Amino acid sequence: MVRDARKIALFGLICLIWGSTWLVIKIGLETLPPFFSAGIRFVIAATVLYGIIRVRNLPIHRTADAKKLYLAMGVLSFSIPFALVYWGEQFIPSGLGSILFAAFPFWVAIFSHRFLKNDPIGGFKAAGIVLGVCGIIVIFWGDVDLGNPYAALGMAGMVLSTILQAYTLILIKKLGQPISPFVMNFVGMAIGAVALLGLSLLTERWGDVVWNTSSVGSILYLALFGSVLTFVSYYWLLKRINAVYLSLTSFINPLVAVFLGAIVLGETLGTSV
């Protein structure tokens, strides 16, 4: 019972924090370039995780499977998807980004069925995912405006990021059992930090960076809560519950994100800038 209560509490905490991160990213983008912002976020998160690893004396696995997993997490979870999300949020409301990410369970189910022999979709699970995605579309479709070409690209980037993240999630489920969530996130985020800051150095002007209370608060919140706390909790849960059920957090996140976007930034779901 205590273990089940812990799982439920962590599931709810992930929904609340990740639902709020869409707004916090948007706030940070007011003064920080997107790739720079995401890269600094992971520099801080990876540093904190490394400190935890040293204090707890956790082993960093170096097997072939571990290296494959680290590389996949670094590139397909923390580099390309976050570059797409941060870039896309410049052109669409934060709530809309979270709504588009609600396709995540659909792709998790497909990859789970394809790659995890002990994790079939099943009729009940498939029906629930389809109903959830359709429900999100029905609720919010009337508010989506495709008139801005950059917004359309931003939306496409959000959807692509769900596919990459879903594949990585299944790879973690398959290969990550022996590895501590602290370790896999540290290595993945360190790779992501290097890749994102390298991309920023090539495409963005660091002289345009403006540090103020909002930008610093955004980075720290996203690094400590939106990265360290939630990703470690998420991958801890992934070892203990079905991957598709865990991915359903993406159905709850939009409710939090749309509410906060409307209250804090006065956002509507149209994509005009």
Short mmCIF file of C-alpha atoms in Angstrom, two decimals:
data_model
loop_
_atom_site.label_atom_id
_atom_site.label_comp_id
_atom_site.label_asym_id
_atom_site.label_seq_id
_atom_site.Cartn_x
_atom_site.Cartn_y
_atom_site.Cartn_z
CA MET A 1 0.00 0.00 0.00
CA VAL A 2 2.81 2.43 0.90
CA ARG A 3 4.60 1.61 -2.37
CA ASP A 4 1.38 2.14 -4.35
CA ALA A 5 0.76 5.47 -2.61
CA ARG A 6 4.31 6.52 -3.50
CA LYS A 7 3.71 5.68 -7.17
CA ILE A 8 0.45 7.64 -7.22
CA ALA A 9 2.05 10.63 -5.51
CA LEU A 10 4.97 10.70 -7.95
CA PHE A 11 2.61 10.34 -10.92
CA GLY A 12 0.60 13.33 -9.72
CA LEU A 13 3.72 15.38 -8.98
CA ILE A 14 5.06 14.73 -12.50
CA CYS A 15 1.75 15.84 -14.03
CA LEU A 16 1.73 19.09 -12.06
CA ILE A 17 5.36 20.01 -12.63
CA TRP A 18 5.54 19.05 -16.30
CA GLY A 19 2.22 20.79 -16.87
CA SER A 20 3.79 23.97 -15.50
CA THR A 21 7.07 23.69 -17.44
CA TRP A 22 5.43 24.80 -20.71
CA LEU A 23 4.60 28.15 -19.12
CA VAL A 24 8.01 28.49 -17.47
CA ILE A 25 9.80 27.78 -20.77
CA LYS A 26 7.69 30.50 -22.40
CA ILE A 27 8.63 32.98 -19.69
CA GLY A 28 12.33 32.21 -20.08
CA LEU A 29 12.14 32.67 -23.85
CA GLU A 30 11.17 36.31 -23.35
CA THR A 31 14.84 37.14 -22.66
CA LEU A 32 16.83 33.98 -23.49
CA PRO A 33 17.49 32.35 -26.89
CA PRO A 34 15.83 28.91 -27.06
CA PHE A 35 18.83 26.61 -27.54
CA PHE A 36 20.91 28.54 -25.01
CA SER A 37 18.09 28.37 -22.47
CA ALA A 38 17.65 24.60 -22.87
CA GLY A 39 21.42 24.01 -22.78
CA ILE A 40 21.96 25.97 -19.55
CA ARG A 41 18.99 24.14 -18.02
CA PHE A 42 20.72 20.80 -18.61
CA VAL A 43 24.14 22.07 -17.49
CA ILE A 44 22.65 22.87 -14.09
CA ALA A 45 20.58 19.67 -13.94
CA ALA A 46 23.52 17.45 -14.93
CA THR A 47 25.74 19.15 -12.33
CA VAL A 48 23.20 18.49 -9.57
CA LEU A 49 22.77 14.88 -10.69
CA TYR A 50 26.53 14.33 -10.73
CA GLY A 51 26.73 15.60 -7.17
CA ILE A 52 24.03 13.14 -6.10
CA ILE A 53 25.86 10.30 -7.90
CA ARG A 54 29.10 11.10 -6.08
CA VAL A 55 27.42 11.41 -2.67
CA ARG A 56 25.52 8.14 -3.13
CA ASN A 57 28.50 6.44 -4.80
CA LEU A 58 26.36 5.18 -7.69
CA PRO A 59 28.10 3.19 -10.44
CA ILE A 60 28.10 4.56 -13.99
CA HIS A 61 27.58 1.48 -16.15
CA ARG A 62 29.77 1.23 -19.24
CA THR A 63 28.37 -1.86 -20.94
CA ALA A 64 27.45 -1.80 -24.64
CA ASP A 65 23.74 -1.57 -23.78
CA ALA A 66 24.38 1.24 -21.30
CA LYS A 67 26.36 3.25 -23.84
CA LYS A 68 23.62 2.72 -26.43
CA LEU A 69 21.04 3.93 -23.93
CA TYR A 70 23.07 6.98 -22.88
CA LEU A 71 23.56 8.03 -26.50
CA ALA A 72 19.87 7.54 -27.32
CA MET A 73 18.81 9.58 -24.29
CA GLY A 74 21.31 12.32 -25.05
CA VAL A 75 20.36 12.69 -28.71
CA LEU A 76 16.75 11.49 -28.96
CA SER A 77 15.44 12.67 -25.59
CA PHE A 78 17.46 15.67 -24.40
CA SER A 79 18.94 17.19 -27.58
CA ILE A 80 16.67 17.09 -30.64
CA PRO A 81 13.28 17.04 -28.83
CA PHE A 82 14.15 19.90 -26.49
CA ALA A 83 15.60 21.93 -29.36
CA LEU A 84 12.29 21.43 -31.18
CA VAL A 85 10.16 22.23 -28.12
CA TYR A 86 12.06 25.38 -27.15
CA TRP A 87 12.23 26.63 -30.75
CA GLY A 88 8.54 25.88 -31.32
CA GLU A 89 7.37 27.63 -28.17
CA GLN A 90 8.54 30.93 -29.63
CA PHE A 91 5.62 30.79 -32.07
CA ILE A 92 2.78 29.01 -30.25
CA PRO A 93 1.13 29.37 -26.83
CA SER A 94 2.56 27.23 -24.04
CA GLY A 95 -0.77 25.46 -23.58
CA LEU A 96 -0.92 24.46 -27.23
CA GLY A 97 2.54 22.91 -26.98
CA SER A 98 1.39 20.67 -24.16
CA ILE A 99 -1.73 19.71 -26.10
CA LEU A 100 0.32 18.62 -29.10
CA PHE A 101 2.51 16.58 -26.76
CA ALA A 102 -0.60 14.62 -25.77
CA ALA A 103 0.09 12.41 -28.81
CA PHE A 104 2.96 10.94 -26.77
CA PRO A 105 1.01 7.93 -25.38
CA PHE A 106 -0.06 6.98 -28.91
CA TRP A 107 3.55 6.61 -30.03
CA VAL A 108 4.57 4.93 -26.78
CA ALA A 109 1.88 2.31 -27.36
CA ILE A 110 3.08 1.66 -30.91
CA PHE A 111 6.74 1.33 -29.94
CA SER A 112 5.83 -0.70 -26.85
CA HIS A 113 3.90 -3.18 -28.96
CA ARG A 114 6.76 -3.37 -31.46
CA PHE A 115 9.74 -3.68 -29.11
CA LEU A 116 8.50 -4.96 -25.72
CA LYS A 117 7.31 -8.57 -25.83
CA ASN A 118 5.88 -8.43 -22.31
CA ASP A 119 4.09 -5.12 -22.83
CA PRO A 120 1.38 -5.64 -25.50
CA ILE A 121 -1.14 -2.90 -26.26
CA GLY A 122 -4.38 -4.83 -25.70
CA GLY A 123 -7.86 -3.69 -26.68
CA PHE A 124 -8.62 -1.80 -23.48
CA LYS A 125 -5.34 0.09 -23.52
CA ALA A 126 -5.62 0.95 -27.23
CA ALA A 127 -9.20 2.18 -26.85
CA GLY A 128 -8.24 4.36 -23.91
CA ILE A 129 -5.36 5.97 -25.81
CA VAL A 130 -7.49 6.63 -28.90
CA LEU A 131 -10.29 8.11 -26.80
CA GLY A 132 -7.82 10.28 -24.91
CA VAL A 133 -6.19 11.68 -28.06
CA CYS A 134 -9.59 12.24 -29.70
CA GLY A 135 -10.85 13.97 -26.58
CA ILE A 136 -7.91 16.40 -26.58
CA ILE A 137 -8.48 17.11 -30.30
CA VAL A 138 -12.23 17.67 -29.87
CA ILE A 139 -11.77 19.97 -26.88
CA PHE A 140 -9.09 22.20 -28.38
CA TRP A 141 -9.28 21.92 -32.19
CA GLY A 142 -11.52 24.96 -32.60
CA ASP A 143 -8.85 27.15 -31.01
CA VAL A 144 -5.98 26.09 -33.30
CA ASP A 145 -4.96 28.62 -35.93
CA LEU A 146 -2.62 27.48 -38.73
CA GLY A 147 -2.27 30.90 -40.37
CA ASN A 148 1.29 31.53 -39.16
CA PRO A 149 3.81 29.38 -41.11
CA TYR A 150 6.34 29.47 -38.28
CA ALA A 151 3.62 28.37 -35.88
CA ALA A 152 2.80 25.43 -38.14
CA LEU A 153 6.50 24.45 -38.14
CA GLY A 154 6.60 24.83 -34.39
CA MET A 155 3.60 22.56 -34.03
CA ALA A 156 5.17 19.98 -36.35
CA GLY A 157 8.33 20.12 -34.25
CA MET A 158 6.31 19.39 -31.10
CA VAL A 159 4.76 16.30 -32.71
CA LEU A 160 8.15 15.07 -33.95
CA SER A 161 9.55 15.47 -30.45
CA THR A 162 6.81 13.15 -29.09
CA ILE A 163 7.88 10.42 -31.53
CA LEU A 164 11.55 10.66 -30.54
CA GLN A 165 10.75 10.80 -26.83
CA ALA A 166 8.42 7.80 -27.12
CA TYR A 167 11.06 5.66 -28.81
CA THR A 168 13.60 6.61 -26.14
CA LEU A 169 11.14 5.76 -23.37
CA ILE A 170 10.74 2.23 -24.70
CA LEU A 171 14.51 1.85 -25.09
CA ILE A 172 14.90 2.85 -21.43
CA LYS A 173 12.25 0.34 -20.43
CA LYS A 174 14.11 -2.34 -22.37
CA LEU A 175 17.73 -1.57 -21.46
CA GLY A 176 17.66 0.64 -18.39
CA GLN A 177 16.70 -1.75 -15.58
CA PRO A 178 20.25 -2.11 -14.13
CA ILE A 179 21.03 1.61 -14.35
CA SER A 180 20.11 4.15 -11.67
CA PRO A 181 17.72 6.90 -12.89
CA PHE A 182 20.21 9.43 -11.50
CA VAL A 183 22.99 8.01 -13.68
CA MET A 184 21.04 7.66 -16.93
CA ASN A 185 19.64 11.18 -16.59
CA PHE A 186 23.06 12.63 -15.73
CA VAL A 187 24.72 11.20 -18.82
CA GLY A 188 21.75 11.97 -21.09
CA MET A 189 21.44 15.55 -19.87
CA ALA A 190 25.19 16.13 -20.08
CA ILE A 191 25.11 15.07 -23.74
CA GLY A 192 22.04 17.25 -24.29
CA ALA A 193 23.74 20.24 -22.68
CA VAL A 194 26.78 19.97 -24.94
CA ALA A 195 24.66 19.49 -28.07
CA LEU A 196 22.25 22.34 -27.31
CA LEU A 197 24.96 24.82 -26.33
CA GLY A 198 26.93 23.86 -29.44
CA LEU A 199 23.84 24.50 -31.56
CA SER A 200 23.30 27.78 -29.73
CA LEU A 201 26.89 28.86 -30.35
CA LEU A 202 26.38 28.30 -34.09
CA THR A 203 22.95 29.90 -34.47
CA GLU A 204 22.36 32.35 -31.62
CA ARG A 205 23.96 35.55 -30.35
CA TRP A 206 24.94 35.15 -26.72
CA GLY A 207 25.32 38.89 -26.48
CA ASP A 208 21.51 39.11 -26.70
CA VAL A 209 21.09 37.11 -23.49
CA VAL A 210 19.34 39.10 -20.77
CA TRP A 211 19.59 37.81 -17.21
CA ASN A 212 16.85 38.99 -14.89
CA THR A 213 14.69 37.55 -12.14
CA SER A 214 12.33 35.86 -14.61
CA SER A 215 15.04 34.24 -16.73
CA VAL A 216 17.09 33.02 -13.75
CA GLY A 217 13.97 31.74 -12.00
CA SER A 218 12.87 29.97 -15.18
CA ILE A 219 16.22 28.22 -15.65
CA LEU A 220 16.45 27.12 -12.00
CA TYR A 221 12.87 25.84 -11.87
CA LEU A 222 13.27 23.91 -15.12
CA ALA A 223 16.64 22.48 -14.09
CA LEU A 224 15.81 21.45 -10.51
CA PHE A 225 12.12 20.59 -10.72
CA GLY A 226 11.39 20.15 -14.43
CA SER A 227 14.52 18.05 -15.01
CA VAL A 228 16.14 16.53 -11.91
CA LEU A 229 13.07 15.80 -9.80
CA THR A 230 10.64 14.83 -12.55
CA PHE A 231 12.89 12.85 -14.88
CA VAL A 232 14.40 10.84 -12.02
CA SER A 233 10.90 10.16 -10.66
CA TYR A 234 9.60 9.33 -14.14
CA TYR A 235 12.28 6.75 -14.88
CA TRP A 236 12.00 5.33 -11.36
CA LEU A 237 8.30 4.74 -12.08
CA LEU A 238 9.09 3.35 -15.53
CA LYS A 239 10.89 0.43 -13.91
CA ARG A 240 7.80 -0.37 -11.86
CA ILE A 241 4.72 0.30 -14.01
CA ASN A 242 3.61 -0.15 -17.61
CA ALA A 243 5.24 2.32 -20.03
CA VAL A 244 1.95 3.21 -21.75
CA TYR A 245 0.18 3.88 -18.45
CA LEU A 246 3.05 6.13 -17.35
CA SER A 247 2.91 8.06 -20.65
CA LEU A 248 -0.69 9.04 -19.86
CA THR A 249 0.73 11.91 -17.82
CA SER A 250 0.67 13.67 -21.21
CA PHE A 251 -3.14 13.70 -21.09
CA ILE A 252 -3.14 15.58 -17.79
CA ASN A 253 -0.34 18.05 -18.52
CA PRO A 254 -2.43 20.13 -21.00
CA LEU A 255 -5.05 20.86 -18.36
CA VAL A 256 -2.38 22.36 -16.10
CA ALA A 257 -0.54 24.09 -18.96
CA VAL A 258 -3.63 25.70 -20.55
CA PHE A 259 -4.90 26.90 -17.18
CA LEU A 260 -1.55 28.43 -16.19
CA GLY A 261 -0.98 29.93 -19.64
CA ALA A 262 -4.36 31.63 -19.53
CA ILE A 263 -4.00 32.86 -15.94
CA VAL A 264 -0.37 34.02 -16.01
CA LEU A 265 0.15 35.11 -19.63
CA GLY A 266 -3.44 35.60 -20.78
CA GLU A 267 -2.85 33.11 -23.59
CA THR A 268 -5.43 31.83 -26.03
CA LEU A 269 -4.73 28.81 -28.22
CA GLY A 270 -4.45 30.58 -31.54
CA THR A 271 -0.90 30.46 -32.95
CA SER A 272 -0.44 34.05 -34.07
CA VAL A 273 2.60 35.66 -32.49
#
